[in-house]
Coordinates of C-alpha atoms in Angstrom, one line a residue:
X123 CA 4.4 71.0 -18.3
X124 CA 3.8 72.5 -21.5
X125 CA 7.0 74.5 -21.5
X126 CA 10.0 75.0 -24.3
X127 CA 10.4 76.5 -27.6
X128 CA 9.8 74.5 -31.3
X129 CA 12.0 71.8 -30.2
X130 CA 9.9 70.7 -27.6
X131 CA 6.3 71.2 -29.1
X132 CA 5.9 67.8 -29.7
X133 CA 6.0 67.3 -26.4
X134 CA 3.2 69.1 -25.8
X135 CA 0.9 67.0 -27.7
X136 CA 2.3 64.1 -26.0
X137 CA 1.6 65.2 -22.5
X138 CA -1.4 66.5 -23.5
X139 CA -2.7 63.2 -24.9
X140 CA -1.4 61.1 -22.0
X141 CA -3.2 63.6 -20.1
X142 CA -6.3 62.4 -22.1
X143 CA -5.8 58.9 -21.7
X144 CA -5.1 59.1 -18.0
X145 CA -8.6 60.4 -18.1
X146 CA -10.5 58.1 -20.0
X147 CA -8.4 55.2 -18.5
X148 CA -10.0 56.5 -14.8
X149 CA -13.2 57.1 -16.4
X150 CA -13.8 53.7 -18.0
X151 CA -12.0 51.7 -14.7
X152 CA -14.4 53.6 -12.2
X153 CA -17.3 53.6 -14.2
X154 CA -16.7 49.6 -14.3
X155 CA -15.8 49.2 -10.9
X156 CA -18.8 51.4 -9.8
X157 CA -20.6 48.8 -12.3
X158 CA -19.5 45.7 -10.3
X159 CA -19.9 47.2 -7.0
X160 CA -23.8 48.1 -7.8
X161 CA -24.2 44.6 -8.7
X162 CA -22.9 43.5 -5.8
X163 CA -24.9 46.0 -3.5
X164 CA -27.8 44.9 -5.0
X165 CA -27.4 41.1 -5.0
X166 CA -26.4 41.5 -1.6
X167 CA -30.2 44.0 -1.4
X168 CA -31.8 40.7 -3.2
X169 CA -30.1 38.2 -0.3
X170 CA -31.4 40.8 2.3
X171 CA -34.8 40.5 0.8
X172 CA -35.0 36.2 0.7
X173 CA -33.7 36.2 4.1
X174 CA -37.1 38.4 5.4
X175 CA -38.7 36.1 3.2
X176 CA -37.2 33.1 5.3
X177 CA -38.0 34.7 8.6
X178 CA -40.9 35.0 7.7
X179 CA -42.0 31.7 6.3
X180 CA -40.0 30.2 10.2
X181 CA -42.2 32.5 12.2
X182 CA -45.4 31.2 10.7
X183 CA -44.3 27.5 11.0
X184 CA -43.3 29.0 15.0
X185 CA -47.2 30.2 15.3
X186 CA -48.4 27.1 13.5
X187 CA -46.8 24.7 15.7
X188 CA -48.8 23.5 18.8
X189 CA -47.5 19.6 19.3
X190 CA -43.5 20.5 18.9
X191 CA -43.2 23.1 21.7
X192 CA -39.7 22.8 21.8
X193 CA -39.5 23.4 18.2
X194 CA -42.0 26.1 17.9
X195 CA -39.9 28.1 20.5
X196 CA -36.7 27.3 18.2
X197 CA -38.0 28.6 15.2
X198 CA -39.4 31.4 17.0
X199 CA -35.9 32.3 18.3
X200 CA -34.1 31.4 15.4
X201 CA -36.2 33.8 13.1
X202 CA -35.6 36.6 15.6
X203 CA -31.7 36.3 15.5
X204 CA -32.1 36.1 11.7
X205 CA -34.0 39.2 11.6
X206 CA -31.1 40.6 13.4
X207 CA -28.1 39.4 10.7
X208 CA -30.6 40.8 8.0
X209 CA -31.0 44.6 10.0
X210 CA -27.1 44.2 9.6
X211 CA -27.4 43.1 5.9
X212 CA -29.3 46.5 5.3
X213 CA -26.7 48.4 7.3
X214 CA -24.5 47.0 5.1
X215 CA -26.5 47.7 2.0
X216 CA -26.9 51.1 3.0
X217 CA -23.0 51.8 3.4
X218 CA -22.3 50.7 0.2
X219 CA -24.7 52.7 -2.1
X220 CA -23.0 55.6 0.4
X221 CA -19.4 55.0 1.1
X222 CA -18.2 52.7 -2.3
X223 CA -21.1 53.6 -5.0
X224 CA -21.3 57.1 -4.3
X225 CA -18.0 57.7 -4.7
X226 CA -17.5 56.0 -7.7
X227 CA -20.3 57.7 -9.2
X228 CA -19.0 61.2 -8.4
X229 CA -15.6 60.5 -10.8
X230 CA -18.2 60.6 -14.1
X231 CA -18.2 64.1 -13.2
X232 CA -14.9 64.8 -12.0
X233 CA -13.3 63.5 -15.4
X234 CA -15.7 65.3 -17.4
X235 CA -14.3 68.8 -15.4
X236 CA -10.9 67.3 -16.0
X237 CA -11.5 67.1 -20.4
X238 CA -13.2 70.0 -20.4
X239 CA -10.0 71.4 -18.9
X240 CA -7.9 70.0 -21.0
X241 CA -9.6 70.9 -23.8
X242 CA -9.3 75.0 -22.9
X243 CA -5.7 74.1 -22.2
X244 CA -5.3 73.3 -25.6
X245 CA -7.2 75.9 -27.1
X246 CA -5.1 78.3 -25.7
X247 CA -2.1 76.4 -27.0
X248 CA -3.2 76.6 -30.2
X249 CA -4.3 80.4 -29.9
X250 CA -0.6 81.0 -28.8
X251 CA 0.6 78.6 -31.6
X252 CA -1.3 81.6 -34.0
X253 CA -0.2 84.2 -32.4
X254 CA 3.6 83.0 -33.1
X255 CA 2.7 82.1 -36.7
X256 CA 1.3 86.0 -37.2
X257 CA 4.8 87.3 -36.1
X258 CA 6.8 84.8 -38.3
X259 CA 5.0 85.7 -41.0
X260 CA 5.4 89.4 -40.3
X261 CA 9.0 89.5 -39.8
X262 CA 9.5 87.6 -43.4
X263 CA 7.2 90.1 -45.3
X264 CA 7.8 93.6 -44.2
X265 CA 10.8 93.4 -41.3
X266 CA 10.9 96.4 -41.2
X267 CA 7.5 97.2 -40.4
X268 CA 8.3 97.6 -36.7
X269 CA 4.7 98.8 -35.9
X270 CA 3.0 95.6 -37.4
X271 CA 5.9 93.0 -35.6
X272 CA 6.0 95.0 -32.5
X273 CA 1.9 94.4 -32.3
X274 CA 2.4 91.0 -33.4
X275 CA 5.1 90.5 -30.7
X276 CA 2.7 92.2 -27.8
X277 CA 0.2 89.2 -29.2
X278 CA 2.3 86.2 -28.8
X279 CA 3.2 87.3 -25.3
X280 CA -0.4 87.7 -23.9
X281 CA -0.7 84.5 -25.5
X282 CA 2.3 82.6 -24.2
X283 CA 1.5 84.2 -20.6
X284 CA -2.3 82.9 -20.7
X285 CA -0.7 79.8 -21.7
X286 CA 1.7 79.8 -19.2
X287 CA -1.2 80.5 -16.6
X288 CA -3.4 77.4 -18.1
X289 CA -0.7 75.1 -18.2
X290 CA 0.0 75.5 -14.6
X291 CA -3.5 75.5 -13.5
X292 CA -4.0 72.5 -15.7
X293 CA -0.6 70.8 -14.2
X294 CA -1.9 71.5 -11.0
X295 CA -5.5 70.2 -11.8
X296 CA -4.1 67.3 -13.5
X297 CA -1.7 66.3 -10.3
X298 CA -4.7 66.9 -7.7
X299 CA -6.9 64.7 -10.3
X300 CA -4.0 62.2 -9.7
X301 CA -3.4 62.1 -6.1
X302 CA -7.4 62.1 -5.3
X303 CA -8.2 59.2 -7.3
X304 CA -5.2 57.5 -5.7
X305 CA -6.4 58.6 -2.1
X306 CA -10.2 58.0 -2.9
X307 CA -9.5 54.3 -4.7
X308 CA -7.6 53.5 -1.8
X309 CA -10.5 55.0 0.9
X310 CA -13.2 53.2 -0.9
X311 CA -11.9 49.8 -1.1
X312 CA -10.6 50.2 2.3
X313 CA -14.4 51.5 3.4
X314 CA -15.7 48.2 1.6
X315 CA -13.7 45.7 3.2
X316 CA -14.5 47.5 6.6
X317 CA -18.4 47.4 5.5
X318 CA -17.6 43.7 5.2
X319 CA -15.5 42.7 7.5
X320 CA -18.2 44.4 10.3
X321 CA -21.2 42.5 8.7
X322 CA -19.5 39.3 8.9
X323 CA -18.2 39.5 12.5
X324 CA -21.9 40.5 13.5
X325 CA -23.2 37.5 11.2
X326 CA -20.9 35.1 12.7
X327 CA -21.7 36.3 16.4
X328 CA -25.4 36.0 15.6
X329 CA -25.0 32.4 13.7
X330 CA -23.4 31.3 16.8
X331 CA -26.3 32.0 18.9
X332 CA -28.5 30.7 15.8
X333 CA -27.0 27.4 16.5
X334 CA -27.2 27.1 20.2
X335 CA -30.8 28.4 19.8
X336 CA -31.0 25.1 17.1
X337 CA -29.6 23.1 19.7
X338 CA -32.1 23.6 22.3
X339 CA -34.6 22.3 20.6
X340 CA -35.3 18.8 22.5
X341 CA -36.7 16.7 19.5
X342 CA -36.9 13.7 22.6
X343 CA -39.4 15.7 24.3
X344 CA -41.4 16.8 21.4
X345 CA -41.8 13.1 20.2
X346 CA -42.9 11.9 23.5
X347 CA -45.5 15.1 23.3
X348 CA -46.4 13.7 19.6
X349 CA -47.0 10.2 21.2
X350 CA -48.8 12.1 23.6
X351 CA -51.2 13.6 21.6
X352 CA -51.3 10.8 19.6
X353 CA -52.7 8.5 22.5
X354 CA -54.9 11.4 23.8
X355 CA -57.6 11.7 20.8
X356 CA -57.9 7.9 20.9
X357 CA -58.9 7.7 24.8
X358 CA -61.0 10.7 24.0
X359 CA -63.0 8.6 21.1
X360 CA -63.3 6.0 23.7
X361 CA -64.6 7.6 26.1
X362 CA -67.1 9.4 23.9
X363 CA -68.0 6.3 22.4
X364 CA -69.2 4.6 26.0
X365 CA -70.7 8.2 27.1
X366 CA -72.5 7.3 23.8
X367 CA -73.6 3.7 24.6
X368 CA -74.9 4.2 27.9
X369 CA -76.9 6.8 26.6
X370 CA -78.3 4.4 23.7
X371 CA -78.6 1.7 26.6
X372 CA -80.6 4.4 28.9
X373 CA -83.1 5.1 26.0
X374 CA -83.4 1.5 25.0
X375 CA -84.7 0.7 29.1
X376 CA -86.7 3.8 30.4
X377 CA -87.0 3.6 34.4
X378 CA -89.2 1.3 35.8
X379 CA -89.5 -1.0 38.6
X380 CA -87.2 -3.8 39.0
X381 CA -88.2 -7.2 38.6
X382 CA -87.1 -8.0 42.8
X383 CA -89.0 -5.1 43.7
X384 CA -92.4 -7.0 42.2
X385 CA -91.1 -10.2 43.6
X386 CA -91.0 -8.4 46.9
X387 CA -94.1 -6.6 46.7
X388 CA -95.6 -10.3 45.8
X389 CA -94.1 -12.0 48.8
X390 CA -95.3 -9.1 51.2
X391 CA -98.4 -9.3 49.5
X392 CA -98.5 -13.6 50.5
X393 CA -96.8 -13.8 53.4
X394 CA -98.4 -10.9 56.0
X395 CA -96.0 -12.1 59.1
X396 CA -93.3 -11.4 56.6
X397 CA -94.1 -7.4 57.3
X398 CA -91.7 -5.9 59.8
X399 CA -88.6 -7.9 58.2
X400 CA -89.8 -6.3 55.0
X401 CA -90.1 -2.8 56.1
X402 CA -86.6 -3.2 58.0
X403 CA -84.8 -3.6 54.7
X404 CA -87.2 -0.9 52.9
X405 CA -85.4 1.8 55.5
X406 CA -82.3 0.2 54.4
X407 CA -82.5 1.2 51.5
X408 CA -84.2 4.6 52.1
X409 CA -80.6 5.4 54.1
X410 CA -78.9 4.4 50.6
X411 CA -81.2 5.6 48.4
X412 CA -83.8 8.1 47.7
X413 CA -87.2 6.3 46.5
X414 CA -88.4 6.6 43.5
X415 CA -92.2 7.4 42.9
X416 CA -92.8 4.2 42.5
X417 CA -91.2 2.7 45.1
X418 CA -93.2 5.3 47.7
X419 CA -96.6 4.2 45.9
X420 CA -95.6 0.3 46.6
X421 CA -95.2 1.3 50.3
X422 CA -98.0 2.9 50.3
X423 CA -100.2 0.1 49.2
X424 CA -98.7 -2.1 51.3
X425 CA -99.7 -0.2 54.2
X426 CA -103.3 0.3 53.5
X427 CA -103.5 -3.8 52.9
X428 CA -101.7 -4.4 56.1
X429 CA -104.2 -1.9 58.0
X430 CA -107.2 -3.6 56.5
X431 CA -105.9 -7.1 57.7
X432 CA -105.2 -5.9 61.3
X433 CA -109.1 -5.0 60.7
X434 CA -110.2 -8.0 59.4
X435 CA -108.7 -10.3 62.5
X436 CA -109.8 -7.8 65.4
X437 CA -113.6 -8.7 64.0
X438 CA -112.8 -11.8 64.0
X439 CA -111.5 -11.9 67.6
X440 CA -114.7 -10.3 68.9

């Protein structure tokens, strides 16, 4: 590169520029590429985002069910394996901006490095192309000032070597700029198919178990729970409403006694010789039930008139 005499100076000019345009070609095709991969990254960020968003949103609807059990502890499991596929998503996220964006990015630099090369390069070449243009003249005005050519000469070939040393540095810079974006392009885009191909086989494994956690949910047995519940607040109003009406129907008839116990307490009152059968059945009842305050006051009123008629006869008798 960047060799020959006059015949072949065009030739510099021609490497040179499709030196530049390699450049700018790389520059422009990685800076769009690095473009189109940050979109993606971050659309794939955005996804990451509204699938917490979904998690969240199935995890309250989880805590908020209490009829649906089976489906509360669906959604419950469901929004846990999709927490998982989205702690994949942000692995996935994260080797992107590092492996695929970063790289790109670093090539806005490397091309700059690579112009500002070529640019020396061809200030040198054009120092040397002054240098050769200082002897020319020299040997066509005074040939034979051999000072002023020999110095001229000495000129021209500490130009044409620092040529010769920038064009092979530059030849070597411009292959290594070659081969690394060839190796790099090829490492990225194999690093993002790799990034995807590894989220997707964890999203699939993950979605598998999604669905069989989908379907165990037993929408049979939550329904018969909903009719459940449904049937359970009704029996509960019933019940509250009777509790209710006895209570009404106690206040409506305060305790008193019954209308047989005054028909008794009449009869015994008639009838003395009906007595002992009377008291018979008033044990009866005192094995049943505990009298009431009433009941003892009858008694004992029933006693003191029986006394005073056992009284009355023995007088009577005498």
């Amino acid at each position: 590169m960047f060799r020959g005499d006059n015949p072949q100076s065009l030739s510099y000019e021609q490497q040179a520029k499709f030196i530049q345009d390699r450049i700018t070609n790389v520059e422009k095709n990685f800076g769009e590429l690095c473009v189109a991969f940050g979109d993606y990254t971050r659309k794939t960020a955005r996804l990451r985002d509204m699938g917490d968003d979904l998690v969240k949103v199935l995890k309250d609807y989880a805590n908020n069910e209490i009829v649906n059990k089976s489906l509360s502890t669906g959604l419950e499991n469901l929004s846990t394996t999709l927490t998982a596929i989205e702690e994949y998503r942000n692995c996935e996220v994260q080797r992107l901006e590092a492996k695929v964006i970063g790289e790109l990015c670093q090539y806005e630099t490397i091309c700059k490095h690579a112009r500002e090369e070529l640019k020396h390069t061809m200030n040198v070449r054009e120092k040397e192309l002054a240098r050769k243009k200082v002897l020319d003249k020299a040997r066509e005005r005074q040939p034979f000032n051999r000072q002023q050519v020999t110095y001229a000469e000495s000129e021209l070939l500490k130009a044409s070597a620092e040529m010769s040393r920038t064009a092979k540095g530059l030849s070597e810079q411009t292959d290594f700029f070659e081969r690394r974006k060839l190796q790099q392009l090829k490492t990225l885009l194999s690093n993002f198919v790799m990034i995807e191909m590894t989220f997707h086989a964890k999203a699939v494994e993950l979605l598998t178990v999604a669905h069989q956690q989908i379907s165990d949910i037993n929408e049979k047995a939550d329904l018969e729970n909903f009719r459940r519940k449904l049937r359970s607040p009704e029996k509960q109003a019933n019940a509250g409403i009777s509790a209710k009406s006895a209570s009404l129907a106690s206040l409506m008839n305060p305790q008193s006694p019954s209308n047989d116990e005054e028909s008794m307490n009449l009869r015994k009152i008639r009838s003395p010789e009906k007595q002992a059968m009377n008291r018979t059945s008033s044990l009866a009842v005192l094995m049943n039930h505990s009298p009431t305050q009433e009941e003892e006051t009858s008694v004992g009123t029933e006693s003191e008139d029986t006394d005073e008629q056992d009284t009355s006869e023995e007088t009577e008798s005498r």
